[in-house]
């Protein structure tokens, strides 16, 4: 097969999310003899034309001077134009929909019989509270338009799958992200962040409202844990919500913002040696950072929503308010004794069975063959 991955920020992965997915799946498929092309913005630091058997097409993107929100539309348009005019792909895999819609409309892809378009619908983007109501309305229109134009849809979470079935009566293929289970945790790496094993709670996220960081912080501050353990927040603090959180909670008992950690060995070690891990994401599908926390043997406290329950099932403690966080933390030692080992082992088994990259390469290859069979 000849397959294109469009709308990522390029490989090798420097970001996470779709880029991590694109690297693992594209390299895996290329190793099996398929011709795979990943479209990459011209400013990506990797400048070669191939990467581990994958062909890279470097496309000019104005995001560096125009900004990501607007520049992404031009980059996606140029990528799709190249894919349609200069290549002969069997399948075009579109990573997300929020900046491809104008190109879908312009090229009228719903009428194109070949190549086959399949779109990963990511999360419920219009519900992200960082957007004002007009942007939310626009993104909701984009969602409906993508459902109308794309030949096939991919959902990375069964909650997303069920949403598209109920909302649009449209089937989607459930294909999740993956994670690796590591054994190279290094306790010495904690010193850089002033941490001691099992003496801190951890939250890793983009500092955005829909990730419910303030809910977890407030629950921690109202608990009896503030003089026993630290609450460590990992994530860039330069977002508007990040600046708000830092301004409001810096100096509060036990609260510490450490910024982003981009060395995966360091981040995985910080995860592994945490006492418990907060996952507050609420509008996405299967979040890569959640899978990484599961793979890092974290004891997880998760925001209660259909996406997190679809992944964690009964192997986490759930909360829906700051009061629920406080209640959990005030009984955390009893819960830890009865649940910790069971939750961690079950989540590791879930990673091995459902979210290993090798199994996901298998599933994507089978899905792409199935797509081709529908056109015969």
PDB file of C-alpha atoms in Angstrom, residues 13 15-16 20 261-269 271 292:
ATOM      1  CA  UNK A  13       8.453  13.107  17.094  1.00  0.00           C
ATOM      2  CA  UNK A  15       5.832  16.959  20.381  1.00  0.00           C
ATOM      3  CA  UNK A  16       3.850  13.866  21.398  1.00  0.00           C
ATOM      4  CA  UNK A  20       4.298  10.103  18.382  1.00  0.00           C
ATOM      5  CA  UNK A 261       9.756  17.927  31.184  1.00  0.00           C
ATOM      6  CA  UNK A 262      10.689  16.870  27.646  1.00  0.00           C
ATOM      7  CA  UNK A 263      13.250  14.161  28.361  1.00  0.00           C
ATOM      8  CA  UNK A 264      11.112  10.999  28.355  1.00  0.00           C
ATOM      9  CA  UNK A 265      13.461   9.067  30.635  1.00  0.00           C
ATOM     10  CA  UNK A 266      13.233  11.848  33.226  1.00  0.00           C
ATOM     11  CA  UNK A 267       9.464  12.178  32.818  1.00  0.00           C
ATOM     12  CA  UNK A 268       8.862   8.437  33.056  1.00  0.00           C
ATOM     13  CA  UNK A 269      11.004   8.248  36.196  1.00  0.00           C
ATOM     14  CA  UNK A 271       5.872   9.329  36.939  1.00  0.00           C
ATOM     15  CA  UNK A 292       2.202   6.646  29.413  1.00  0.00           C
TER      16      UNK A 292
END
